[in-house]
Amino acid sequence: MLEATAFPVAGPLKALVPGVIINEEKILIDPKKPFLCRESLSGQSPKTGPAVTVSINGKAGVRFAHTDIRVPDFSHYRRPDVLNPQKSSQESSESRKTFSYLMTGGSAVLSLYTAKTLITQFVTSMSASADVLAVSKIEIKLDQIPEGKNMTFKWRGKPLFVRHRTEKEIKTEDSVNLAELRDPQHDKDRVVNPKWVIVLGVCTHLGCVPIANAGEYGGYYCPCHGSHYDASGRIRKGPAPLNLEVPYYEFLDDDTVIVG
């Protein structure tokens, strides 16, 4: 492909003869053919008529041909419906819009599904493993614990106290004045079934393991620093600042409880 650029430069020509304008009555011009101008090189010029000589300050055109310029072709990226320049693109506008919408919607759905999958896998990888979940809960048969006794179980690496209270213990703990407690908490707020008290056997002072059915209040006693708890697991005397922790549990029936 051949392209050319042109720009005007000062002409070094000198006038050989004075400029003369000759007027004639008839000018031979074909009216069906366009006039010669800068936009058309295939036009016509008057056969006879006005003629002007070149002056000293006249300008001449210098034209350079560029044969190494490659015009980019984007036909490969265009849709077949708009390749023909002689054909209107409005006829295929609806089909092209439909295709664009389908591609955009499909890409969005695929991106959302991929993001959901990645997030799910990431969250799952941070969850507890199967062996950890297996020991996260413990099922206890309550019919094996006599009334007035306490049994200790191991749950999540900690001692778990399960106490079968007598009617006397229930009435005694229910009648305690909350104003006398260091960590005020009613007995009804610490138990689901008044007969059963389920607490973690970890002293809230320094993490020692208290002794069941001991102490001045008949509940739990920590011999390390002398913390006394009642039969509801509430601190009554000693350096411990808080009551024994009550874990989450639920009863499957009257004789079975699941802790955790």
GROMACS .gro file of C-alpha atoms in nm:
model
  260
    1MET     CA    1   0.000   0.000   0.000
    2LEU     CA    2   0.132   0.343  -0.096
    3GLU     CA    3   0.070   0.654   0.111
    4ALA     CA    4   0.207   1.005   0.074
    5THR     CA    5   0.236   1.316   0.284
    6ALA     CA    6   0.283   1.669   0.158
    7PHE     CA    7   0.367   2.002   0.312
    8PRO     CA    8   0.449   2.338   0.155
    9VAL     CA    9   0.804   2.478   0.150
   10ALA     CA   10   0.945   2.803   0.022
   11GLY     CA   11   1.019   2.779  -0.351
   12PRO     CA   12   1.364   2.883  -0.475
   13LEU     CA   13   1.227   2.971  -0.819
   14LYS     CA   14   1.256   3.314  -0.968
   15ALA     CA   15   1.023   3.466  -1.219
   16LEU     CA   16   1.162   3.445  -1.572
   17VAL     CA   17   0.904   3.674  -1.722
   18PRO     CA   18   0.663   3.921  -1.573
   19GLY     CA   19   0.327   3.784  -1.484
   20VAL     CA   20   0.072   3.834  -1.760
   21ILE     CA   21  -0.300   3.765  -1.744
   22ILE     CA   22  -0.469   3.688  -2.075
   23ASN     CA   23  -0.846   3.706  -2.096
   24GLU     CA   24  -1.038   3.538  -2.373
   25GLU     CA   25  -1.406   3.521  -2.437
   26LYS     CA   26  -1.426   3.140  -2.460
   27ILE     CA   27  -1.288   2.894  -2.206
   28LEU     CA   28  -1.284   2.530  -2.305
   29ILE     CA   29  -1.414   2.351  -1.996
   30ASP     CA   30  -1.615   2.033  -1.982
   31PRO     CA   31  -1.906   2.106  -1.744
   32LYS     CA   32  -1.955   1.734  -1.672
   33LYS     CA   33  -1.606   1.695  -1.528
   34PRO     CA   34  -1.507   1.839  -1.186
   35PHE     CA   35  -1.255   2.118  -1.160
   36LEU     CA   36  -0.901   2.044  -1.057
   37CYS     CA   37  -0.850   2.122  -0.689
   38ARG     CA   38  -0.649   2.002  -0.391
   39GLU     CA   39  -0.914   1.744  -0.300
   40SER     CA   40  -0.926   1.591  -0.649
   41LEU     CA   41  -0.633   1.507  -0.873
   42SER     CA   42  -0.851   1.369  -1.148
   43GLY     CA   43  -1.027   1.696  -1.228
   44GLN     CA   44  -0.968   1.934  -1.518
   45SER     CA   45  -0.796   2.266  -1.558
   46PRO     CA   46  -0.894   2.535  -1.805
   47LYS     CA   47  -0.746   2.477  -2.148
   48THR     CA   48  -0.714   2.847  -2.199
   49GLY     CA   49  -0.786   3.137  -1.974
   50PRO     CA   50  -0.623   3.283  -1.664
   51ALA     CA   51  -0.253   3.205  -1.625
   52VAL     CA   52  -0.027   3.328  -1.348
   53THR     CA   53   0.351   3.305  -1.332
   54VAL     CA   54   0.542   3.201  -1.021
   55SER     CA   55   0.667   3.484  -0.800
   56ILE     CA   56   0.981   3.496  -0.591
   57ASN     CA   57   0.790   3.422  -0.271
   58GLY     CA   58   0.584   3.148  -0.427
   59LYS     CA   59   0.568   2.805  -0.268
   60ALA     CA   60   0.622   2.468  -0.423
   61GLY     CA   61   0.499   2.135  -0.291
   62VAL     CA   62   0.739   1.868  -0.174
   63ARG     CA   63   0.591   1.518  -0.165
   64PHE     CA   64   0.738   1.213   0.003
   65ALA     CA   65   0.617   0.858  -0.053
   66HIS     CA   66   0.599   0.618   0.247
   67THR     CA   67   0.588   0.256   0.144
   68ASP     CA   68   0.685   0.090   0.477
   69ILE     CA   69   0.379   0.194   0.678
   70ARG     CA   70   0.149  -0.095   0.767
   71VAL     CA   71  -0.209  -0.004   0.838
   72PRO     CA   72  -0.345  -0.215   1.128
   73ASP     CA   73  -0.627  -0.448   1.042
   74PHE     CA   74  -0.878  -0.519   1.318
   75SER     CA   75  -1.106  -0.738   1.107
   76HIS     CA   76  -1.010  -1.043   1.311
   77TYR     CA   77  -1.161  -0.882   1.625
   78ARG     CA   78  -1.478  -0.761   1.462
   79ARG     CA   79  -1.796  -0.961   1.443
   80PRO     CA   80  -1.892  -1.106   1.105
   81ASP     CA   81  -2.214  -0.903   1.099
   82VAL     CA   82  -2.025  -0.572   1.081
   83LEU     CA   83  -1.740  -0.662   0.845
   84ASN     CA   84  -1.920  -0.547   0.534
   85PRO     CA   85  -1.892  -0.165   0.509
   86GLN     CA   86  -2.172  -0.155   0.255
   87LYS     CA   87  -2.420  -0.316   0.494
   88SER     CA   88  -2.595  -0.138   0.781
   89SER     CA   89  -2.505  -0.264   1.127
   90GLN     CA   90  -2.851  -0.183   1.264
   91GLU     CA   91  -2.990  -0.504   1.118
   92SER     CA   92  -2.776  -0.719   1.349
   93SER     CA   93  -2.778  -0.492   1.655
   94GLU     CA   94  -3.031  -0.702   1.849
   95SER     CA   95  -2.843  -1.027   1.800
   96ARG     CA   96  -2.514  -0.863   1.896
   97LYS     CA   97  -2.666  -0.713   2.210
   98THR     CA   98  -2.810  -1.052   2.309
   99PHE     CA   99  -2.474  -1.217   2.265
  100SER     CA  100  -2.302  -0.945   2.474
  101TYR     CA  101  -2.559  -0.976   2.754
  102LEU     CA  102  -2.529  -1.355   2.760
  103MET     CA  103  -2.150  -1.341   2.777
  104THR     CA  104  -2.154  -1.079   3.051
  105GLY     CA  105  -2.416  -1.264   3.256
  106GLY     CA  106  -2.242  -1.599   3.214
  107SER     CA  107  -1.908  -1.452   3.319
  108ALA     CA  108  -2.067  -1.293   3.626
  109VAL     CA  109  -2.234  -1.619   3.734
  110LEU     CA  110  -1.911  -1.815   3.683
  111SER     CA  111  -1.714  -1.558   3.883
  112LEU     CA  112  -1.962  -1.567   4.171
  113TYR     CA  113  -1.963  -1.947   4.179
  114THR     CA  114  -1.582  -1.956   4.178
  115ALA     CA  115  -1.566  -1.700   4.460
  116LYS     CA  116  -1.823  -1.899   4.662
  117THR     CA  117  -1.625  -2.220   4.617
  118LEU     CA  118  -1.298  -2.058   4.722
  119ILE     CA  119  -1.453  -1.895   5.029
  120THR     CA  120  -1.625  -2.220   5.131
  121GLN     CA  121  -1.302  -2.418   5.103
  122PHE     CA  122  -1.113  -2.151   5.297
  123VAL     CA  123  -1.367  -2.146   5.581
  124THR     CA  124  -1.384  -2.527   5.586
  125SER     CA  125  -1.007  -2.549   5.615
  126MET     CA  126  -1.025  -2.337   5.930
  127SER     CA  127  -1.295  -2.551   6.091
  128ALA     CA  128  -1.222  -2.816   6.350
  129SER     CA  129  -1.115  -3.155   6.221
  130ALA     CA  130  -1.324  -3.469   6.262
  131ASP     CA  131  -1.126  -3.600   6.558
  132VAL     CA  132  -1.166  -3.267   6.738
  133LEU     CA  133  -1.540  -3.261   6.672
  134ALA     CA  134  -1.567  -3.616   6.803
  135VAL     CA  135  -1.450  -3.509   7.149
  136SER     CA  136  -1.627  -3.173   7.147
  137LYS     CA  137  -1.939  -3.335   7.291
  138ILE     CA  138  -1.991  -3.590   7.563
  139GLU     CA  139  -2.300  -3.797   7.639
  140ILE     CA  140  -2.357  -3.879   8.005
  141LYS     CA  141  -2.597  -4.135   8.150
  142LEU     CA  142  -2.741  -3.973   8.461
  143ASP     CA  143  -2.895  -4.287   8.608
  144GLN     CA  144  -2.544  -4.396   8.707
  145ILE     CA  145  -2.501  -4.103   8.948
  146PRO     CA  146  -2.659  -4.157   9.293
  147GLU     CA  147  -2.849  -3.877   9.462
  148GLY     CA  148  -2.627  -3.650   9.667
  149LYS     CA  149  -2.312  -3.759   9.481
  150ASN     CA  150  -2.085  -3.596   9.227
  151MET     CA  151  -1.909  -3.761   8.935
  152THR     CA  152  -1.617  -3.624   8.736
  153PHE     CA  153  -1.583  -3.668   8.360
  154LYS     CA  154  -1.314  -3.555   8.118
  155TRP     CA  155  -1.445  -3.316   7.854
  156ARG     CA  156  -1.223  -3.121   7.612
  157GLY     CA  157  -0.926  -3.187   7.833
  158LYS     CA  158  -1.094  -3.041   8.143
  159PRO     CA  159  -1.269  -3.201   8.443
  160LEU     CA  160  -1.648  -3.183   8.426
  161PHE     CA  161  -1.850  -3.205   8.747
  162VAL     CA  162  -2.201  -3.356   8.732
  163ARG     CA  163  -2.382  -3.339   9.067
  164HIS     CA  164  -2.709  -3.509   9.155
  165ARG     CA  165  -2.855  -3.280   9.422
  166THR     CA  166  -3.095  -3.373   9.696
  167GLU     CA  167  -3.416  -3.184   9.769
  168LYS     CA  168  -3.250  -3.024  10.072
  169GLU     CA  169  -2.961  -2.892   9.859
  170ILE     CA  170  -3.201  -2.755   9.602
  171LYS     CA  171  -3.401  -2.560   9.865
  172THR     CA  172  -3.083  -2.436  10.036
  173GLU     CA  173  -2.927  -2.299   9.716
  174ASP     CA  174  -3.254  -2.152   9.595
  175SER     CA  175  -3.297  -1.950   9.916
  176VAL     CA  176  -2.950  -1.786   9.912
  177ASN     CA  177  -2.956  -1.406   9.928
  178LEU     CA  178  -2.787  -1.273   9.614
  179ALA     CA  179  -2.656  -0.972   9.805
  180GLU     CA  180  -2.425  -1.206   9.996
  181LEU     CA  181  -2.262  -1.343   9.681
  182ARG     CA  182  -1.937  -1.214   9.531
  183ASP     CA  183  -2.055  -1.313   9.183
  184PRO     CA  184  -2.436  -1.272   9.213
  185GLN     CA  185  -2.621  -1.539   9.020
  186HIS     CA  186  -2.944  -1.715   9.107
  187ASP     CA  187  -2.946  -2.093   9.125
  188LYS     CA  188  -3.224  -2.110   8.864
  189ASP     CA  189  -2.999  -1.932   8.614
  190ARG     CA  190  -2.728  -2.195   8.652
  191VAL     CA  191  -2.931  -2.512   8.605
  192VAL     CA  192  -3.175  -2.652   8.350
  193ASN     CA  193  -3.306  -2.923   8.579
  194PRO     CA  194  -3.277  -2.836   8.953
  195LYS     CA  195  -3.171  -3.192   9.032
  196TRP     CA  196  -2.856  -3.167   8.822
  197VAL     CA  197  -2.568  -2.921   8.848
  198ILE     CA  198  -2.316  -2.939   8.563
  199VAL     CA  199  -2.006  -2.718   8.593
  200LEU     CA  200  -1.642  -2.719   8.487
  201GLY     CA  201  -1.416  -2.842   8.765
  202VAL     CA  202  -1.168  -2.557   8.724
  203CYS     CA  203  -1.119  -2.304   9.003
  204THR     CA  204  -1.161  -1.949   8.878
  205HIS     CA  205  -0.867  -1.833   9.087
  206LEU     CA  206  -0.563  -2.009   8.937
  207GLY     CA  207  -0.716  -2.303   8.753
  208CYS     CA  208  -0.684  -2.573   9.019
  209VAL     CA  209  -0.927  -2.865   9.044
  210PRO     CA  210  -1.161  -2.834   9.346
  211ILE     CA  211  -1.271  -3.124   9.560
  212ALA     CA  212  -1.640  -3.220   9.537
  213ASN     CA  213  -1.867  -3.257   9.842
  214ALA     CA  214  -1.627  -3.055  10.055
  215GLY     CA  215  -1.586  -2.707  10.197
  216GLU     CA  216  -1.785  -2.496  10.438
  217TYR     CA  217  -2.087  -2.485  10.208
  218GLY     CA  218  -2.102  -2.853  10.113
  219GLY     CA  219  -2.031  -2.793   9.746
  220TYR     CA  220  -1.673  -2.773   9.619
  221TYR     CA  221  -1.349  -2.680   9.789
  222CYS     CA  222  -1.017  -2.580   9.630
  223PRO     CA  223  -0.736  -2.677   9.872
  224CYS     CA  224  -0.472  -2.477   9.684
  225HIS     CA  225  -0.580  -2.134   9.813
  226GLY     CA  226  -0.896  -2.208  10.010
  227SER     CA  227  -1.181  -2.119   9.775
  228HIS     CA  228  -1.521  -2.249   9.891
  229TYR     CA  229  -1.811  -2.306   9.649
  230ASP     CA  230  -2.168  -2.405   9.731
  231ALA     CA  231  -2.375  -2.688   9.576
  232SER     CA  232  -2.459  -2.460   9.283
  233GLY     CA  233  -2.093  -2.392   9.204
  234ARG     CA  234  -2.103  -2.030   9.327
  235ILE     CA  235  -1.804  -1.881   9.506
  236ARG     CA  236  -1.881  -1.813   9.873
  237LYS     CA  237  -1.544  -1.773  10.038
  238GLY     CA  238  -1.179  -1.749   9.937
  239PRO     CA  239  -0.977  -1.570   9.668
  240ALA     CA  240  -1.167  -1.700   9.363
  241PRO     CA  241  -1.339  -1.405   9.190
  242LEU     CA  242  -1.607  -1.587   8.987
  243ASN     CA  243  -1.843  -1.882   9.006
  244LEU     CA  244  -1.756  -2.214   8.841
  245GLU     CA  245  -1.829  -2.200   8.470
  246VAL     CA  246  -2.146  -2.365   8.343
  247PRO     CA  247  -2.098  -2.520   7.994
  248TYR     CA  248  -2.372  -2.553   7.735
  249TYR     CA  249  -2.569  -2.876   7.769
  250GLU     CA  250  -2.908  -3.020   7.683
  251PHE     CA  251  -3.113  -3.314   7.803
  252LEU     CA  252  -3.209  -3.582   7.555
  253ASP     CA  253  -3.436  -3.742   7.814
  254ASP     CA  254  -3.457  -3.765   8.190
  255ASP     CA  255  -3.156  -3.993   8.212
  256THR     CA  256  -2.929  -3.862   7.932
  257VAL     CA  257  -2.753  -3.529   7.890
  258ILE     CA  258  -2.520  -3.408   7.613
  259VAL     CA  259  -2.260  -3.151   7.707
  260GLY     CA  260  -2.112  -2.932   7.431
   0.00000   0.00000   0.00000
